[in-house]
């Protein structure tokens, strides 16, 4: 078929109108190439295969049944031309089969007993749909098909079309970007198969339309798992220097790798006269609700038995605090209001920490504010077939709600030296104490460790 996208749409609208008004299908609703002979079709298909047509200039269509009440039977596309390198086959092919052609054939050849899909495929897999029509036509084994509600997760998109738009428009860094809920993206963010399985078990399966699950349900599954399994370490994302007056000799100490699991052992820590704490853990003006360090205020240092007291601070030319002066004493029986994590400046290892937040600023990017109820329903139930990207509708676009803070990179972060040994082991997870759970990224090296935040310590809304 050589029809354009607009011509195909116009023909389908004529077919739809005829069905609504119980009228005969008009001749102009058919493609001019619908009744082309087999030999000519084979010749044209060979030209498609050998790159003699441009993208969109020709495509192979199923000659279905325009009289059918099922729109999936109205001559759907089976093969398209696409001059894009395949992730595995490279440039070997320039024609690719569509979902409607491959799904049923692959299911049959692989001897699938039950083909499970989401509800937007129901018309395709119905008894009068193209799934069984093609299997009947080529006379091969027919699996059982079963459809259930698709799962949407707040602040995310799971549609293949939308994910592809995010990747091809360079809004994210690829299919394994940790902001995407692809398997590679989840893996790179530090999610485990067991946590994903737990999530699926919790939300269950239904056929009651589109199910939208809160992102925090998924986050809590991995949070509980990592809380039980991850070693604890110190990391400072926004370091500010603290100089401890009259400190004396460095103090060697041991800290547990996991407070609830002694079998995980201990790690060495060294407290010296110059340390780093989080910039957010210091204020020049104290507040009754503030647990951090402030002038003339005492805080504890985690894992040390030491209390730190701020005696002064120094500001730079830009007006920001550059360093803090302090004294320290043994904790004894005192109970300071706050306890801070820290790293000795001499031992600190520079690293990059990537903080991932919600990809979208709204809960349901499939139905942005201002869209009609019909458009919302269409967006929620968007199919995953291989038809081309639908035309943009009037009103706000889902891309207008990308969160500009979905990725925050802390390039001057510091970690304790014990972590450096696993900096080249992607997928290794830790709890950065008081900060959250983090995982070693694929980009990480011993010379420049890189960590991704998997999830915060506490559930946020």
Coordinates of C-alpha atoms in Angstrom, one line a residue:
X1 CA 0.0 0.0 0.0
X2 CA 1.3 3.5 -0.8
X3 CA -1.3 5.6 1.1
X4 CA -0.1 8.3 3.4
X5 CA -0.9 8.4 7.1
X6 CA -3.6 11.0 6.4
X7 CA -5.1 9.0 3.6
X8 CA -5.3 5.9 5.8
X9 CA -6.9 7.9 8.5
X10 CA -9.5 9.3 6.1
X11 CA -10.4 5.8 4.8
X12 CA -10.8 4.4 8.3
X13 CA -13.1 7.3 9.2
X14 CA -15.3 6.5 6.2
X15 CA -15.5 2.8 7.3
X16 CA -16.3 3.9 10.8
X17 CA -19.0 6.2 9.6
X18 CA -20.6 3.5 7.5
X19 CA -20.7 1.1 10.5
X20 CA -22.3 3.8 12.7
X21 CA -25.0 4.6 10.2
X22 CA -25.5 0.9 9.1
X23 CA -24.6 1.8 5.5
X24 CA -22.6 -0.2 2.9
X25 CA -18.9 0.4 2.9
X26 CA -18.2 3.0 0.2
X27 CA -15.7 2.2 -2.5
X28 CA -13.6 5.2 -1.6
X29 CA -13.0 3.8 1.9
X30 CA -10.8 1.1 0.3
X31 CA -7.1 1.7 -0.4
X32 CA -6.5 2.0 -4.2
X33 CA -4.0 -0.8 -3.8
X34 CA -6.3 -3.2 -1.8
X35 CA -6.9 -5.5 -4.7
X36 CA -3.4 -5.6 -6.2
X37 CA -2.5 -9.1 -7.4
X38 CA -0.2 -11.5 -5.5
X39 CA 2.7 -11.2 -8.1
X40 CA 2.8 -7.4 -8.0
X41 CA 2.6 -7.4 -4.2
X42 CA 5.5 -9.8 -4.0
X43 CA 7.5 -7.6 -6.3
X44 CA 6.8 -4.5 -4.3
X45 CA 7.6 -6.3 -1.0
X46 CA 11.0 -7.2 -2.5
X47 CA 11.5 -3.6 -3.3
X48 CA 10.7 -2.7 0.3
X49 CA 13.1 -5.3 1.6
X50 CA 16.0 -4.1 -0.7
X51 CA 15.6 -0.5 0.2
X52 CA 14.0 0.8 -3.0
X53 CA 11.3 2.8 -1.2
X54 CA 11.6 5.6 1.3
X55 CA 10.1 5.4 4.8
X56 CA 6.4 5.9 4.5
X57 CA 6.3 5.4 0.8
X58 CA 5.1 1.9 1.0
X59 CA 4.0 -0.6 3.6
X60 CA 2.4 -4.1 3.7
X61 CA -1.1 -4.3 4.9
X62 CA -3.3 -7.2 5.9
X63 CA -6.3 -7.6 3.6
X64 CA -8.8 -8.0 6.4
X65 CA -12.6 -7.4 6.5
X66 CA -13.9 -3.9 6.3
X67 CA -17.4 -5.3 7.0
X68 CA -16.2 -6.5 10.4
X69 CA -17.4 -4.7 13.5
X70 CA -13.9 -5.0 14.9
X71 CA -11.7 -2.0 13.8
X72 CA -8.6 -4.1 14.3
X73 CA -9.7 -6.0 11.1
X74 CA -9.7 -2.9 8.9
X75 CA -6.6 -3.7 6.9
X76 CA -4.0 -3.1 9.7
X77 CA -0.3 -2.7 8.8
X78 CA 1.9 -5.9 8.9
X79 CA 5.3 -4.6 7.6
X80 CA 6.8 -1.1 7.6
X81 CA 10.0 0.4 6.2
X82 CA 12.3 1.9 8.9
X83 CA 15.9 3.0 8.1
X84 CA 17.1 2.9 11.7
X85 CA 19.8 0.6 13.1
X86 CA 18.4 -2.3 15.1
X87 CA 19.9 -2.8 18.6
X88 CA 21.0 -6.3 17.7
X89 CA 20.8 -6.7 13.9
X90 CA 22.3 -3.3 13.1
X91 CA 21.5 -2.2 9.5
X92 CA 20.9 -5.7 8.1
X93 CA 17.2 -5.0 7.7
X94 CA 15.1 -2.0 6.6
X95 CA 11.7 -3.6 6.9
X96 CA 10.2 -4.6 10.2
X97 CA 7.0 -6.6 11.1
X98 CA 4.4 -4.9 13.2
X99 CA 3.0 -6.1 16.5
X100 CA -0.2 -7.4 14.9
X101 CA 1.9 -9.6 12.5
X102 CA 4.5 -10.9 14.9
X103 CA 2.6 -11.4 18.2
X104 CA 0.4 -14.3 17.2
X105 CA 3.0 -16.0 15.0
X106 CA 5.7 -15.9 17.7
X107 CA 3.3 -17.1 20.3
X108 CA 2.4 -20.1 18.1
X109 CA 6.0 -21.0 17.1
X110 CA 7.1 -20.8 20.8
X111 CA 4.2 -23.0 21.8
X112 CA 2.8 -20.5 24.3
X113 CA -0.2 -21.9 26.1
X114 CA -1.7 -18.6 27.4
X115 CA -0.8 -15.3 25.8
X116 CA -1.2 -12.6 28.5
X117 CA -1.7 -9.0 27.5
X118 CA -3.3 -5.8 28.8
X119 CA -6.8 -4.8 27.9
X120 CA -6.0 -2.4 25.0
X121 CA -5.1 -5.5 23.0
X122 CA -8.5 -7.1 23.5
X123 CA -9.9 -6.2 20.1
X124 CA -6.8 -7.5 18.4
X125 CA -7.0 -10.9 20.3
X126 CA -10.7 -11.3 20.1
X127 CA -12.2 -14.2 18.2
X128 CA -12.9 -11.9 15.3
X129 CA -9.6 -10.1 15.5
X130 CA -6.3 -10.3 13.5
X131 CA -4.6 -12.5 16.1
X132 CA -6.7 -15.5 15.3
X133 CA -7.4 -14.5 11.7
X134 CA -3.7 -14.8 10.8
X135 CA -3.2 -18.0 12.7
X136 CA -6.2 -19.5 10.9
X137 CA -4.9 -18.2 7.5
X138 CA -1.6 -19.9 7.9
X139 CA -3.1 -22.9 9.7
X140 CA -0.8 -23.1 12.8
X141 CA -1.4 -23.7 16.5
X142 CA -3.6 -21.1 18.3
X143 CA -2.7 -20.3 21.9
X144 CA -5.3 -19.1 24.5
X145 CA -5.3 -15.3 24.9
X146 CA -6.1 -13.5 28.2
X147 CA -6.2 -9.7 28.8
X148 CA -6.0 -7.8 32.1
X149 CA -5.7 -4.2 33.2
X150 CA -2.5 -2.4 32.5
X151 CA -0.7 -0.9 35.5
X152 CA 0.2 2.8 35.4
X153 CA 2.4 4.2 38.1
X154 CA 2.1 7.8 39.2
X155 CA 4.6 10.4 37.9
X156 CA 5.7 8.0 35.2
X157 CA 4.8 6.8 31.7
X158 CA 4.9 3.1 30.7
X159 CA 3.6 3.5 27.1
X160 CA 6.2 2.3 24.6
X161 CA 5.5 5.3 22.4
X162 CA 6.0 7.8 25.2
X163 CA 9.1 6.1 26.4
X164 CA 10.5 6.1 22.9
X165 CA 9.8 9.9 22.7
X166 CA 11.6 10.5 25.9
X167 CA 14.7 8.6 24.6
X168 CA 14.7 9.9 21.0
X169 CA 14.2 13.5 22.1
X170 CA 17.1 13.2 24.6
X171 CA 14.9 14.1 27.5
X172 CA 16.5 11.1 29.3
X173 CA 19.9 9.5 28.8
X174 CA 18.7 6.3 27.1
X175 CA 16.5 3.3 27.7
X176 CA 18.4 2.4 30.9
X177 CA 18.0 5.9 32.4
X178 CA 17.2 5.3 36.1
X179 CA 14.2 7.7 35.8
X180 CA 12.4 5.3 33.5
X181 CA 10.5 2.3 34.7
X182 CA 12.1 0.0 32.1
X183 CA 13.8 -3.1 33.3
X184 CA 17.2 -1.7 32.5
X185 CA 16.3 1.6 34.1
X186 CA 15.0 0.0 37.3
X187 CA 18.1 -2.2 37.4
X188 CA 20.4 0.7 37.0
X189 CA 18.6 2.6 39.8
X190 CA 19.1 -0.3 42.2
X191 CA 15.8 -2.1 42.0
X192 CA 16.0 -5.9 42.4
X193 CA 13.9 -8.6 40.7
X194 CA 12.6 -9.7 44.2
X195 CA 11.4 -6.1 45.0
X196 CA 9.6 -5.9 41.6
X197 CA 8.0 -9.3 42.2
X198 CA 6.9 -8.1 45.7
X199 CA 5.3 -5.0 44.2
X200 CA 3.4 -7.1 41.6
X201 CA 2.2 -9.4 44.3
X202 CA 0.9 -6.5 46.4
X203 CA -1.0 -4.8 43.6
X204 CA -2.5 -8.0 42.2
X205 CA -4.3 -8.4 38.8
X206 CA -7.7 -7.1 37.7
X207 CA -9.8 -6.4 34.6
X208 CA -11.4 -3.3 36.0
X209 CA -10.0 -0.7 33.5
X210 CA -6.7 1.1 34.0
X211 CA -5.1 0.7 37.4
X212 CA -2.9 3.6 38.6
X213 CA -0.6 2.7 41.5
X214 CA 1.2 5.2 43.7
X215 CA 4.9 5.4 43.1
X216 CA 5.6 5.1 46.8
X217 CA 4.2 1.6 46.8
X218 CA 7.0 0.5 44.5
X219 CA 9.5 2.5 46.4
X220 CA 8.5 1.0 49.7
X221 CA 9.1 -2.5 48.3
X222 CA 12.8 -1.8 47.5
X223 CA 13.2 0.3 50.7
X224 CA 12.2 -2.6 53.0
X225 CA 14.5 -5.0 51.1
X226 CA 17.5 -2.7 51.1
X227 CA 17.0 -1.8 54.7
X228 CA 17.5 -5.4 55.6
X229 CA 20.4 -6.2 53.2
X230 CA 22.5 -3.0 52.7
X231 CA 25.6 -2.0 54.6
X232 CA 25.7 1.4 56.2
X233 CA 28.3 4.0 55.2
X234 CA 28.9 7.7 55.5
X235 CA 28.6 10.0 52.5
X236 CA 28.5 13.8 52.4
X237 CA 26.7 15.2 49.3
X238 CA 27.2 18.9 49.9
X239 CA 30.4 19.1 52.0
X240 CA 31.3 22.0 54.2
X241 CA 34.6 21.9 56.2
X242 CA 34.6 21.8 60.0
X243 CA 37.9 22.5 61.8
X244 CA 38.1 21.1 65.3
X245 CA 40.2 23.2 67.6
X246 CA 42.8 21.5 70.0
X247 CA 41.7 18.1 68.8
X248 CA 44.9 16.2 69.4
X249 CA 45.7 12.8 67.8
X250 CA 43.4 11.1 65.3
X251 CA 40.9 8.7 67.0
X252 CA 40.6 5.2 65.5
X253 CA 37.2 3.5 65.9
X254 CA 35.0 0.8 64.5
X255 CA 31.4 1.2 63.2
X256 CA 29.0 -1.6 62.4
X257 CA 28.2 -2.3 58.8
X258 CA 24.6 -3.0 59.8
X259 CA 23.1 -2.0 63.1
X260 CA 20.7 -5.0 63.1
X261 CA 23.0 -7.7 61.7
X262 CA 26.3 -8.2 63.6
X263 CA 27.3 -10.9 61.0
X264 CA 28.0 -8.1 58.5
X265 CA 31.0 -7.1 60.6
X266 CA 32.5 -3.6 61.1
X267 CA 34.4 -1.0 59.2
X268 CA 37.2 1.3 60.4
X269 CA 36.6 5.1 60.9
X270 CA 39.1 7.7 61.8
X271 CA 38.1 11.0 63.4
X272 CA 40.6 13.8 62.7
X273 CA 40.8 17.6 63.4
X274 CA 39.2 18.4 60.0
X275 CA 36.0 16.8 58.9
X276 CA 33.2 17.4 56.4
X277 CA 29.5 17.6 57.3
X278 CA 26.5 18.3 55.1
X279 CA 26.0 22.0 54.3
X280 CA 22.3 21.5 55.1
X281 CA 23.3 20.4 58.6
X282 CA 24.6 23.9 59.5
X283 CA 22.8 27.2 60.0
X284 CA 24.1 30.5 61.1
X285 CA 20.8 31.1 63.0
X286 CA 19.4 28.3 65.2
X287 CA 15.8 27.3 65.3
X288 CA 13.9 25.3 67.9
X289 CA 12.8 22.8 65.3
X290 CA 16.3 22.5 63.8
X291 CA 18.4 19.4 64.7
X292 CA 21.7 20.5 62.9
X293 CA 24.7 22.5 64.0
X294 CA 24.5 26.2 64.7
X295 CA 26.7 28.7 66.6
X296 CA 27.1 27.7 70.3
X297 CA 25.1 24.6 69.7
X298 CA 26.1 21.0 70.3
X299 CA 25.4 18.0 68.1
X300 CA 26.6 14.4 68.2
X301 CA 28.8 12.8 65.5
X302 CA 27.5 9.4 64.6
X303 CA 29.6 6.4 65.6
X304 CA 32.1 8.4 67.6
X305 CA 30.9 9.1 71.2
X306 CA 31.9 12.7 70.6
X307 CA 29.9 15.9 70.8
X308 CA 30.7 18.8 68.5
X309 CA 30.1 22.5 69.4
X310 CA 30.2 25.3 66.9
X311 CA 32.4 28.3 68.1
X312 CA 32.4 30.2 64.8
X313 CA 32.3 30.2 61.0
X314 CA 33.9 31.9 58.1
X315 CA 32.1 33.3 55.0
X316 CA 33.6 33.6 51.5
X317 CA 33.3 36.5 49.1
X318 CA 29.9 35.3 47.8
X319 CA 28.5 35.4 51.3
X320 CA 28.3 31.6 51.8
X321 CA 29.8 29.9 54.7
X322 CA 33.1 28.4 53.7
X323 CA 34.2 26.7 56.9
X324 CA 33.1 26.1 60.5
X325 CA 35.2 26.3 63.7
X326 CA 34.3 23.9 66.5
X327 CA 35.4 22.2 69.7
X328 CA 34.6 18.7 70.8
X329 CA 34.3 16.7 74.0
X330 CA 33.3 13.2 75.0
X331 CA 29.5 12.6 74.8
X332 CA 29.3 11.1 78.3
X333 CA 25.7 11.0 79.5
X334 CA 24.6 14.0 77.5
X335 CA 22.0 13.6 74.8
X336 CA 22.5 16.2 72.0
X337 CA 19.4 17.2 70.0
X338 CA 20.9 16.0 66.7
X339 CA 23.4 13.5 65.4
X340 CA 25.3 14.1 62.2
X341 CA 27.1 11.9 59.7
X342 CA 30.6 13.1 58.8
X343 CA 33.8 12.2 56.9
X344 CA 37.4 13.0 57.8
X345 CA 38.8 15.4 55.2
X346 CA 42.1 13.5 54.9
X347 CA 40.3 10.2 54.2
X348 CA 37.4 11.4 52.1
X349 CA 37.1 10.1 48.5
X350 CA 35.6 12.4 45.9
X351 CA 32.6 10.9 44.0
X352 CA 29.5 11.9 41.9
X353 CA 26.1 11.2 43.4
X354 CA 23.0 11.3 41.1
X355 CA 19.7 12.1 42.9
X356 CA 16.7 10.9 41.0
X357 CA 13.3 12.3 41.6
X358 CA 9.9 12.0 40.0
X359 CA 10.2 12.3 36.2
X360 CA 6.9 14.3 36.0
X361 CA 5.5 17.0 38.1
X362 CA 2.0 15.7 37.9
X363 CA 0.7 12.3 39.0
X364 CA -0.9 11.3 35.7
X365 CA 1.1 12.6 32.7
X366 CA -1.1 10.5 30.4
X367 CA -3.9 12.9 31.2
X368 CA -2.4 16.4 31.8
X369 CA -4.6 19.1 33.4
X370 CA -6.9 20.7 31.0
X371 CA -7.5 17.6 28.8
X372 CA -11.1 16.4 28.3
X373 CA -12.5 13.3 30.0
X374 CA -12.5 11.5 26.6
X375 CA -8.8 12.4 26.0
X376 CA -8.0 11.3 29.5
X377 CA -9.5 7.9 28.9
X378 CA -7.8 7.6 25.5
X379 CA -4.4 8.5 27.1
X380 CA -4.8 6.1 30.0
X381 CA -5.7 3.2 27.6
X382 CA -3.1 4.0 24.9
X383 CA -2.2 0.9 23.0
X384 CA 1.2 -0.5 22.3
X385 CA 0.8 -1.6 18.7
X386 CA 3.3 -0.6 16.0
X387 CA 1.2 2.1 14.3
X388 CA 2.9 5.4 14.0
X389 CA 2.9 8.1 16.7
X390 CA -0.6 9.6 16.9
X391 CA -1.1 13.2 15.9
X392 CA -0.8 15.7 18.7
X393 CA -4.1 16.8 20.2
X394 CA -4.9 20.3 21.2
X395 CA -4.3 21.3 24.8
X396 CA -1.4 20.7 27.1
X397 CA 1.2 18.1 26.2
X398 CA 2.4 15.4 28.6
X399 CA 6.0 16.6 27.8
X400 CA 5.1 20.0 29.3
X401 CA 5.2 18.4 32.7
X402 CA 8.7 17.0 32.8
X403 CA 10.3 17.7 36.2
X404 CA 13.4 19.9 35.7
X405 CA 14.7 18.5 39.1
X406 CA 14.2 14.8 38.1
X407 CA 18.0 14.5 38.1
X408 CA 20.2 16.5 40.4
X409 CA 23.9 15.7 40.2
X410 CA 26.1 16.3 43.2
X411 CA 29.6 16.3 41.6
X412 CA 31.5 17.3 44.7
X413 CA 30.2 14.6 47.0
X414 CA 32.5 12.7 49.4
X415 CA 32.4 9.2 50.6
X416 CA 34.3 7.2 53.2
X417 CA 37.3 5.2 51.9
X418 CA 35.8 1.8 52.6
X419 CA 33.4 2.2 49.6
X420 CA 36.2 2.7 47.1
X421 CA 36.8 -1.0 46.9
X422 CA 33.5 -1.7 45.3
X423 CA 33.4 1.4 43.0
X424 CA 33.8 -0.8 40.0
X425 CA 31.0 -3.2 40.9
X426 CA 27.8 -1.8 39.5
X427 CA 24.7 -2.9 41.3
X428 CA 26.2 -2.9 44.8
X429 CA 23.9 -1.1 47.2
X430 CA 24.5 0.9 50.4
X431 CA 22.6 3.0 52.8
X432 CA 24.2 6.4 53.0
X433 CA 23.3 7.1 56.6
X434 CA 20.6 9.8 57.0
X435 CA 20.4 10.2 53.2
X436 CA 18.9 7.1 51.6
X437 CA 19.8 4.0 49.7
X438 CA 22.3 4.3 46.8
X439 CA 23.7 1.9 44.2
X440 CA 27.0 1.9 42.3
X441 CA 26.3 3.1 38.7
X442 CA 27.6 1.6 35.4
X443 CA 29.7 4.8 34.9
X444 CA 31.5 4.3 38.2
X445 CA 35.3 3.7 38.3
X446 CA 37.8 3.6 41.1
X447 CA 39.1 6.9 40.0
X448 CA 35.6 8.5 40.0
X449 CA 33.0 6.5 41.9
X450 CA 29.4 7.2 40.7
X451 CA 26.3 6.4 42.8
X452 CA 22.6 6.6 42.0
X453 CA 20.0 7.2 44.6
X454 CA 17.6 4.2 44.6
X455 CA 15.1 5.6 47.2
X456 CA 15.1 8.0 50.1
X457 CA 15.1 6.7 53.7
X458 CA 11.5 7.9 54.3
X459 CA 8.4 7.9 52.1
X460 CA 7.8 11.3 50.6
X461 CA 4.6 12.8 49.1

